[in-house]
Amino acid sequence: MYDFMALDRPSTPLIDRGIALHKMIRLITMGLGGEGYLNFMGNEFGHPEWIDFPRFDNRLPDGKVVPGNNNSFDKCRRRFDLGDADYLRYRGMQEFDQGMQHLEEIYGFMTSEHQYISRKNEGDRVIVFERGDLVFVFNFHWNNSYSDYQIGCLKPGKYKVVLDSDDPLFEGFGRIDHNAEFFTSEGWYDNRPRSFLVYAPARTAVVYAPIKDELEPIDG
């Protein structure tokens, strides 16, 4: 994504799609990829170019020649300034990467033994899974947004949004209310003992966490 990445000009459907999927793919990889998360340099903000180290032509033992790049340094770099530029859309993707790392620091979900995929709906293009105490909801549909979408969960009580790929900070459209609380209902759904209702906009990923009520101190 080279063009239309400046904030002083309107975005395009192609750019909106690329930014949305870039965030979703990285979060689902982090959520389901095991205990580690490997990021190639620059991918955290969608670096628009490949990296190519200087090299000459290389002749293999069988006689074949692997073309070089004339020992060029042109692509031997990473433009980390793009992710730091507050006038470019790359900044939002970098902020989302930091948001994912912050989520792990707080909840430690990557090292949790609890992992359960409760929904893989091909028609809705929705994936829901639990990792640790968190519930991840991915809507990969390109057009359909779902109101009052029921998702299963393990723990009872109320939940809150702790990460939202549609947050304007992450170059999203701000369709999720971060002040809302979501209350569970008893009863089996998607093989989970409880469930709650959410709004799942198209091409978004939202992470929910249980709210732990603070007990008031007892006067002695």
PDB file of C-alpha atoms in Angstrom:
ATOM      1  CA  MET A   1       0.000   0.000   0.000  1.00  0.00           C
ATOM      2  CA  TYR A   2       1.874   3.021  -1.315  1.00  0.00           C
ATOM      3  CA  ASP A   3      -0.805   5.480  -2.387  1.00  0.00           C
ATOM      4  CA  PHE A   4      -3.590   7.124  -0.361  1.00  0.00           C
ATOM      5  CA  MET A   5      -1.774   6.522   2.933  1.00  0.00           C
ATOM      6  CA  ALA A   6      -1.584  10.221   3.801  1.00  0.00           C
ATOM      7  CA  LEU A   7      -4.234  11.478   6.220  1.00  0.00           C
ATOM      8  CA  ASP A   8      -4.724  14.722   4.329  1.00  0.00           C
ATOM      9  CA  ARG A   9      -6.536  12.910   1.522  1.00  0.00           C
ATOM     10  CA  PRO A  10      -9.517  10.514   1.504  1.00  0.00           C
ATOM     11  CA  SER A  11      -8.881   6.810   1.821  1.00  0.00           C
ATOM     12  CA  THR A  12     -10.108   4.244  -0.715  1.00  0.00           C
ATOM     13  CA  PRO A  13     -11.992   0.938  -0.312  1.00  0.00           C
ATOM     14  CA  LEU A  14      -8.760  -0.874  -1.203  1.00  0.00           C
ATOM     15  CA  ILE A  15      -6.794   0.872   1.550  1.00  0.00           C
ATOM     16  CA  ASP A  16      -9.593   0.411   4.096  1.00  0.00           C
ATOM     17  CA  ARG A  17      -9.719  -3.299   3.271  1.00  0.00           C
ATOM     18  CA  GLY A  18      -5.946  -3.705   3.499  1.00  0.00           C
ATOM     19  CA  ILE A  19      -5.613  -1.942   6.843  1.00  0.00           C
ATOM     20  CA  ALA A  20      -8.571  -3.837   8.362  1.00  0.00           C
ATOM     21  CA  LEU A  21      -7.349  -7.270   7.279  1.00  0.00           C
ATOM     22  CA  HIS A  22      -3.749  -6.485   8.229  1.00  0.00           C
ATOM     23  CA  LYS A  23      -4.834  -5.896  11.833  1.00  0.00           C
ATOM     24  CA  MET A  24      -7.179  -8.877  11.956  1.00  0.00           C
ATOM     25  CA  ILE A  25      -4.694 -11.371  10.528  1.00  0.00           C
ATOM     26  CA  ARG A  26      -1.981 -10.364  12.973  1.00  0.00           C
ATOM     27  CA  LEU A  27      -4.331 -10.536  15.977  1.00  0.00           C
ATOM     28  CA  ILE A  28      -5.727 -13.960  15.077  1.00  0.00           C
ATOM     29  CA  THR A  29      -2.155 -15.189  14.604  1.00  0.00           C
ATOM     30  CA  MET A  30      -1.196 -13.870  18.011  1.00  0.00           C
ATOM     31  CA  GLY A  31      -4.354 -15.267  19.587  1.00  0.00           C
ATOM     32  CA  LEU A  32      -4.149 -18.785  18.193  1.00  0.00           C
ATOM     33  CA  GLY A  33      -0.496 -19.165  17.220  1.00  0.00           C
ATOM     34  CA  GLY A  34       0.827 -20.651  20.451  1.00  0.00           C
ATOM     35  CA  GLU A  35       3.005 -19.095  23.141  1.00  0.00           C
ATOM     36  CA  GLY A  36       5.130 -16.943  20.835  1.00  0.00           C
ATOM     37  CA  TYR A  37       4.525 -14.205  18.288  1.00  0.00           C
ATOM     38  CA  LEU A  38       7.142 -13.555  15.598  1.00  0.00           C
ATOM     39  CA  ASN A  39       7.007 -10.284  13.703  1.00  0.00           C
ATOM     40  CA  PHE A  40       9.193  -9.551  10.679  1.00  0.00           C
ATOM     41  CA  MET A  41      10.747  -6.084  10.864  1.00  0.00           C
ATOM     42  CA  GLY A  42       8.396  -3.451   9.551  1.00  0.00           C
ATOM     43  CA  ASN A  43       5.363  -5.712   9.343  1.00  0.00           C
ATOM     44  CA  GLU A  44       3.944  -4.127  12.485  1.00  0.00           C
ATOM     45  CA  PHE A  45       2.979  -1.056  10.468  1.00  0.00           C
ATOM     46  CA  GLY A  46       2.531  -2.589   7.013  1.00  0.00           C
ATOM     47  CA  HIS A  47       5.889  -1.647   5.513  1.00  0.00           C
ATOM     48  CA  PRO A  48       5.170  -1.144   1.791  1.00  0.00           C
ATOM     49  CA  GLU A  49       8.439  -2.539   0.403  1.00  0.00           C
ATOM     50  CA  TRP A  50      10.312  -5.818   0.585  1.00  0.00           C
ATOM     51  CA  ILE A  51      13.871  -6.159   1.901  1.00  0.00           C
ATOM     52  CA  ASP A  52      16.592  -7.273  -0.504  1.00  0.00           C
ATOM     53  CA  PHE A  53      20.230  -7.483   0.566  1.00  0.00           C
ATOM     54  CA  PRO A  54      23.006  -6.636  -1.913  1.00  0.00           C
ATOM     55  CA  ARG A  55      24.006  -9.696  -3.953  1.00  0.00           C
ATOM     56  CA  PHE A  56      25.617 -10.647  -7.216  1.00  0.00           C
ATOM     57  CA  ASP A  57      24.550 -13.468  -9.531  1.00  0.00           C
ATOM     58  CA  ASN A  58      25.121 -16.867  -7.953  1.00  0.00           C
ATOM     59  CA  ARG A  59      25.976 -19.958  -9.978  1.00  0.00           C
ATOM     60  CA  LEU A  60      24.724 -23.222  -8.473  1.00  0.00           C
ATOM     61  CA  PRO A  61      26.612 -26.541  -8.686  1.00  0.00           C
ATOM     62  CA  ASP A  62      24.208 -27.749 -11.385  1.00  0.00           C
ATOM     63  CA  GLY A  63      25.059 -24.766 -13.553  1.00  0.00           C
ATOM     64  CA  LYS A  64      21.893 -22.775 -12.945  1.00  0.00           C
ATOM     65  CA  VAL A  65      22.306 -19.094 -12.227  1.00  0.00           C
ATOM     66  CA  VAL A  66      20.379 -17.303  -9.497  1.00  0.00           C
ATOM     67  CA  PRO A  67      20.096 -13.664 -10.576  1.00  0.00           C
ATOM     68  CA  GLY A  68      21.375 -11.038  -8.167  1.00  0.00           C
ATOM     69  CA  ASN A  69      20.509  -7.388  -7.863  1.00  0.00           C
ATOM     70  CA  ASN A  70      23.801  -5.930  -9.085  1.00  0.00           C
ATOM     71  CA  ASN A  71      24.899  -5.544  -5.472  1.00  0.00           C
ATOM     72  CA  SER A  72      22.243  -2.867  -4.976  1.00  0.00           C
ATOM     73  CA  PHE A  73      21.507  -1.308  -1.592  1.00  0.00           C
ATOM     74  CA  ASP A  74      18.241   0.223  -2.826  1.00  0.00           C
ATOM     75  CA  LYS A  75      15.952  -2.225  -0.952  1.00  0.00           C
ATOM     76  CA  CYS A  76      18.356  -2.968   1.896  1.00  0.00           C
ATOM     77  CA  ARG A  77      16.539  -0.800   4.393  1.00  0.00           C
ATOM     78  CA  ARG A  78      13.465  -0.426   6.508  1.00  0.00           C
ATOM     79  CA  ARG A  79      11.538   2.832   6.604  1.00  0.00           C
ATOM     80  CA  PHE A  80      10.694   2.814  10.296  1.00  0.00           C
ATOM     81  CA  ASP A  81       9.920   6.515  10.038  1.00  0.00           C
ATOM     82  CA  LEU A  82       6.685   5.627   8.212  1.00  0.00           C
ATOM     83  CA  GLY A  83       5.215   4.020  11.329  1.00  0.00           C
ATOM     84  CA  ASP A  84       6.113   7.050  13.440  1.00  0.00           C
ATOM     85  CA  ALA A  85       4.711   9.656  11.037  1.00  0.00           C
ATOM     86  CA  ASP A  86       1.490  11.074  12.482  1.00  0.00           C
ATOM     87  CA  TYR A  87       0.369  12.231   9.030  1.00  0.00           C
ATOM     88  CA  LEU A  88       0.344   8.690   7.539  1.00  0.00           C
ATOM     89  CA  ARG A  89      -2.039   5.771   8.002  1.00  0.00           C
ATOM     90  CA  TYR A  90       0.892   3.467   8.782  1.00  0.00           C
ATOM     91  CA  ARG A  91       0.876   5.048  12.239  1.00  0.00           C
ATOM     92  CA  GLY A  92      -2.503   3.495  13.056  1.00  0.00           C
ATOM     93  CA  MET A  93      -1.295  -0.002  12.228  1.00  0.00           C
ATOM     94  CA  GLN A  94       1.760   0.480  14.400  1.00  0.00           C
ATOM     95  CA  GLU A  95      -0.457   1.685  17.243  1.00  0.00           C
ATOM     96  CA  PHE A  96      -2.518  -1.495  16.886  1.00  0.00           C
ATOM     97  CA  ASP A  97       0.612  -3.630  17.151  1.00  0.00           C
ATOM     98  CA  GLN A  98       1.459  -1.844  20.385  1.00  0.00           C
ATOM     99  CA  GLY A  99      -2.115  -2.415  21.543  1.00  0.00           C
ATOM    100  CA  MET A 100      -1.751  -6.168  20.991  1.00  0.00           C
ATOM    101  CA  GLN A 101       1.500  -6.251  22.974  1.00  0.00           C
ATOM    102  CA  HIS A 102      -0.097  -4.231  25.770  1.00  0.00           C
ATOM    103  CA  LEU A 103      -3.040  -6.647  25.877  1.00  0.00           C
ATOM    104  CA  GLU A 104      -0.647  -9.558  26.372  1.00  0.00           C
ATOM    105  CA  GLU A 105       1.246  -7.695  29.093  1.00  0.00           C
ATOM    106  CA  ILE A 106      -1.972  -7.159  31.055  1.00  0.00           C
ATOM    107  CA  TYR A 107      -3.737 -10.497  30.569  1.00  0.00           C
ATOM    108  CA  GLY A 108      -0.950 -12.964  29.695  1.00  0.00           C
ATOM    109  CA  PHE A 109      -3.291 -14.861  27.398  1.00  0.00           C
ATOM    110  CA  MET A 110      -0.545 -16.312  25.199  1.00  0.00           C
ATOM    111  CA  THR A 111       0.772 -18.532  27.985  1.00  0.00           C
ATOM    112  CA  SER A 112      -2.650 -19.584  29.248  1.00  0.00           C
ATOM    113  CA  GLU A 113      -3.522 -23.269  29.003  1.00  0.00           C
ATOM    114  CA  HIS A 114      -7.152 -22.410  28.311  1.00  0.00           C
ATOM    115  CA  GLN A 115      -7.926 -22.133  24.621  1.00  0.00           C
ATOM    116  CA  TYR A 116     -11.244 -22.962  23.002  1.00  0.00           C
ATOM    117  CA  ILE A 117     -12.629 -22.136  19.559  1.00  0.00           C
ATOM    118  CA  SER A 118     -16.388 -21.923  20.026  1.00  0.00           C
ATOM    119  CA  ARG A 119     -17.496 -20.661  16.605  1.00  0.00           C
ATOM    120  CA  LYS A 120     -16.290 -20.989  13.017  1.00  0.00           C
ATOM    121  CA  ASN A 121     -19.273 -19.836  10.959  1.00  0.00           C
ATOM    122  CA  GLU A 122     -18.503 -19.959   7.247  1.00  0.00           C
ATOM    123  CA  GLY A 123     -21.728 -18.184   6.292  1.00  0.00           C
ATOM    124  CA  ASP A 124     -21.291 -15.272   8.703  1.00  0.00           C
ATOM    125  CA  ARG A 125     -17.492 -15.293   8.256  1.00  0.00           C
ATOM    126  CA  VAL A 126     -17.214 -15.124  12.053  1.00  0.00           C
ATOM    127  CA  ILE A 127     -14.645 -16.770  14.322  1.00  0.00           C
ATOM    128  CA  VAL A 128     -15.000 -16.723  18.108  1.00  0.00           C
ATOM    129  CA  PHE A 129     -12.522 -18.210  20.547  1.00  0.00           C
ATOM    130  CA  GLU A 130     -11.387 -17.996  24.163  1.00  0.00           C
ATOM    131  CA  ARG A 131      -7.774 -17.596  25.205  1.00  0.00           C
ATOM    132  CA  GLY A 132      -7.175 -17.307  28.902  1.00  0.00           C
ATOM    133  CA  ASP A 133      -9.889 -15.053  30.342  1.00  0.00           C
ATOM    134  CA  LEU A 134     -10.410 -13.248  27.034  1.00  0.00           C
ATOM    135  CA  VAL A 135     -13.029 -13.748  24.323  1.00  0.00           C
ATOM    136  CA  PHE A 136     -11.956 -12.882  20.766  1.00  0.00           C
ATOM    137  CA  VAL A 137     -14.578 -12.080  18.116  1.00  0.00           C
ATOM    138  CA  PHE A 138     -13.560 -11.792  14.446  1.00  0.00           C
ATOM    139  CA  ASN A 139     -15.966 -10.790  11.699  1.00  0.00           C
ATOM    140  CA  PHE A 140     -14.187 -11.309   8.377  1.00  0.00           C
ATOM    141  CA  HIS A 141     -17.268 -10.556   6.290  1.00  0.00           C
ATOM    142  CA  TRP A 142     -16.582  -7.794   3.773  1.00  0.00           C
ATOM    143  CA  ASN A 143     -20.054  -6.236   4.048  1.00  0.00           C
ATOM    144  CA  ASN A 144     -22.257  -7.692   6.806  1.00  0.00           C
ATOM    145  CA  SER A 145     -22.250  -6.231  10.307  1.00  0.00           C
ATOM    146  CA  TYR A 146     -24.182  -8.073  13.023  1.00  0.00           C
ATOM    147  CA  SER A 147     -26.178  -6.510  15.851  1.00  0.00           C
ATOM    148  CA  ASP A 148     -27.026  -8.535  18.972  1.00  0.00           C
ATOM    149  CA  TYR A 149     -24.727 -11.312  17.783  1.00  0.00           C
ATOM    150  CA  GLN A 150     -24.680 -14.104  20.345  1.00  0.00           C
ATOM    151  CA  ILE A 151     -21.302 -15.504  21.357  1.00  0.00           C
ATOM    152  CA  GLY A 152     -20.553 -18.248  23.853  1.00  0.00           C
ATOM    153  CA  CYS A 153     -18.287 -17.823  26.861  1.00  0.00           C
ATOM    154  CA  LEU A 154     -17.081 -19.726  29.897  1.00  0.00           C
ATOM    155  CA  LYS A 155     -17.065 -17.268  32.793  1.00  0.00           C
ATOM    156  CA  PRO A 156     -20.225 -15.598  34.132  1.00  0.00           C
ATOM    157  CA  GLY A 157     -20.684 -11.920  34.889  1.00  0.00           C
ATOM    158  CA  LYS A 158     -20.111  -8.850  32.793  1.00  0.00           C
ATOM    159  CA  TYR A 159     -17.526  -8.172  30.091  1.00  0.00           C
ATOM    160  CA  LYS A 160     -15.907  -5.085  28.581  1.00  0.00           C
ATOM    161  CA  VAL A 161     -14.018  -4.255  25.388  1.00  0.00           C
ATOM    162  CA  VAL A 162     -10.243  -4.358  25.919  1.00  0.00           C
ATOM    163  CA  LEU A 163      -9.047  -4.204  22.300  1.00  0.00           C
ATOM    164  CA  ASP A 164     -10.894  -3.038  19.205  1.00  0.00           C
ATOM    165  CA  SER A 165      -9.385  -3.058  15.712  1.00  0.00           C
ATOM    166  CA  ASP A 166     -12.037  -0.522  14.635  1.00  0.00           C
ATOM    167  CA  ASP A 167     -10.787   2.102  17.080  1.00  0.00           C
ATOM    168  CA  PRO A 168     -10.023   5.409  15.270  1.00  0.00           C
ATOM    169  CA  LEU A 169      -6.594   5.315  16.954  1.00  0.00           C
ATOM    170  CA  PHE A 170      -5.906   2.254  14.796  1.00  0.00           C
ATOM    171  CA  GLU A 171      -7.304   3.820  11.598  1.00  0.00           C
ATOM    172  CA  GLY A 172     -10.702   2.240  12.210  1.00  0.00           C
ATOM    173  CA  PHE A 173     -14.186   3.697  11.908  1.00  0.00           C
ATOM    174  CA  GLY A 174     -15.124   3.832  15.609  1.00  0.00           C
ATOM    175  CA  ARG A 175     -18.226   1.664  15.428  1.00  0.00           C
ATOM    176  CA  ILE A 176     -17.745  -0.026  18.823  1.00  0.00           C
ATOM    177  CA  ASP A 177     -18.848   1.589  22.104  1.00  0.00           C
ATOM    178  CA  HIS A 178     -15.979   1.124  24.546  1.00  0.00           C
ATOM    179  CA  ASN A 179     -18.104   2.188  27.508  1.00  0.00           C
ATOM    180  CA  ALA A 180     -20.661  -0.578  27.058  1.00  0.00           C
ATOM    181  CA  GLU A 181     -20.880  -3.527  29.444  1.00  0.00           C
ATOM    182  CA  PHE A 182     -21.977  -6.965  28.297  1.00  0.00           C
ATOM    183  CA  PHE A 183     -23.862  -9.247  30.705  1.00  0.00           C
ATOM    184  CA  THR A 184     -23.848 -13.015  30.332  1.00  0.00           C
ATOM    185  CA  SER A 185     -26.918 -15.215  30.163  1.00  0.00           C
ATOM    186  CA  GLU A 186     -27.016 -18.763  31.466  1.00  0.00           C
ATOM    187  CA  GLY A 187     -27.647 -21.549  28.991  1.00  0.00           C
ATOM    188  CA  TRP A 188     -25.511 -23.536  26.594  1.00  0.00           C
ATOM    189  CA  TYR A 189     -24.557 -21.891  23.309  1.00  0.00           C
ATOM    190  CA  ASP A 190     -21.811 -23.003  20.903  1.00  0.00           C
ATOM    191  CA  ASN A 191     -20.904 -25.657  23.472  1.00  0.00           C
ATOM    192  CA  ARG A 192     -20.278 -22.975  26.115  1.00  0.00           C
ATOM    193  CA  PRO A 193     -22.290 -22.727  29.368  1.00  0.00           C
ATOM    194  CA  ARG A 194     -23.047 -19.009  28.919  1.00  0.00           C
ATOM    195  CA  SER A 195     -23.266 -16.331  26.267  1.00  0.00           C
ATOM    196  CA  PHE A 196     -23.644 -12.595  25.695  1.00  0.00           C
ATOM    197  CA  LEU A 197     -24.665 -10.324  22.825  1.00  0.00           C
ATOM    198  CA  VAL A 198     -22.283  -8.056  20.910  1.00  0.00           C
ATOM    199  CA  TYR A 199     -22.141  -5.812  17.876  1.00  0.00           C
ATOM    200  CA  ALA A 200     -19.731  -7.218  15.281  1.00  0.00           C
ATOM    201  CA  PRO A 201     -19.043  -4.746  12.445  1.00  0.00           C
ATOM    202  CA  ALA A 202     -17.695  -6.001   9.127  1.00  0.00           C
ATOM    203  CA  ARG A 203     -13.936  -6.624   9.006  1.00  0.00           C
ATOM    204  CA  THR A 204     -13.288  -6.073  12.696  1.00  0.00           C
ATOM    205  CA  ALA A 205     -11.733  -7.929  15.600  1.00  0.00           C
ATOM    206  CA  VAL A 206     -12.837  -7.164  19.161  1.00  0.00           C
ATOM    207  CA  VAL A 207     -11.498  -8.667  22.392  1.00  0.00           C
ATOM    208  CA  TYR A 208     -13.664  -8.858  25.518  1.00  0.00           C
ATOM    209  CA  ALA A 209     -12.522  -9.422  29.112  1.00  0.00           C
ATOM    210  CA  PRO A 210     -14.475 -10.144  32.302  1.00  0.00           C
ATOM    211  CA  ILE A 211     -14.947  -7.158  34.601  1.00  0.00           C
ATOM    212  CA  LYS A 212     -13.768  -7.897  38.100  1.00  0.00           C
ATOM    213  CA  ASP A 213     -15.776  -5.842  40.581  1.00  0.00           C
ATOM    214  CA  GLU A 214     -13.666  -4.126  43.211  1.00  0.00           C
ATOM    215  CA  LEU A 215     -14.816  -4.803  46.760  1.00  0.00           C
ATOM    216  CA  GLU A 216     -15.382  -1.770  48.961  1.00  0.00           C
ATOM    217  CA  PRO A 217     -13.155  -1.644  52.053  1.00  0.00           C
ATOM    218  CA  ILE A 218     -14.816  -2.630  55.324  1.00  0.00           C
ATOM    219  CA  ASP A 219     -14.579  -0.035  58.053  1.00  0.00           C
ATOM    220  CA  GLY A 220     -13.221  -1.578  61.199  1.00  0.00           C
TER     221      GLY A 220
END
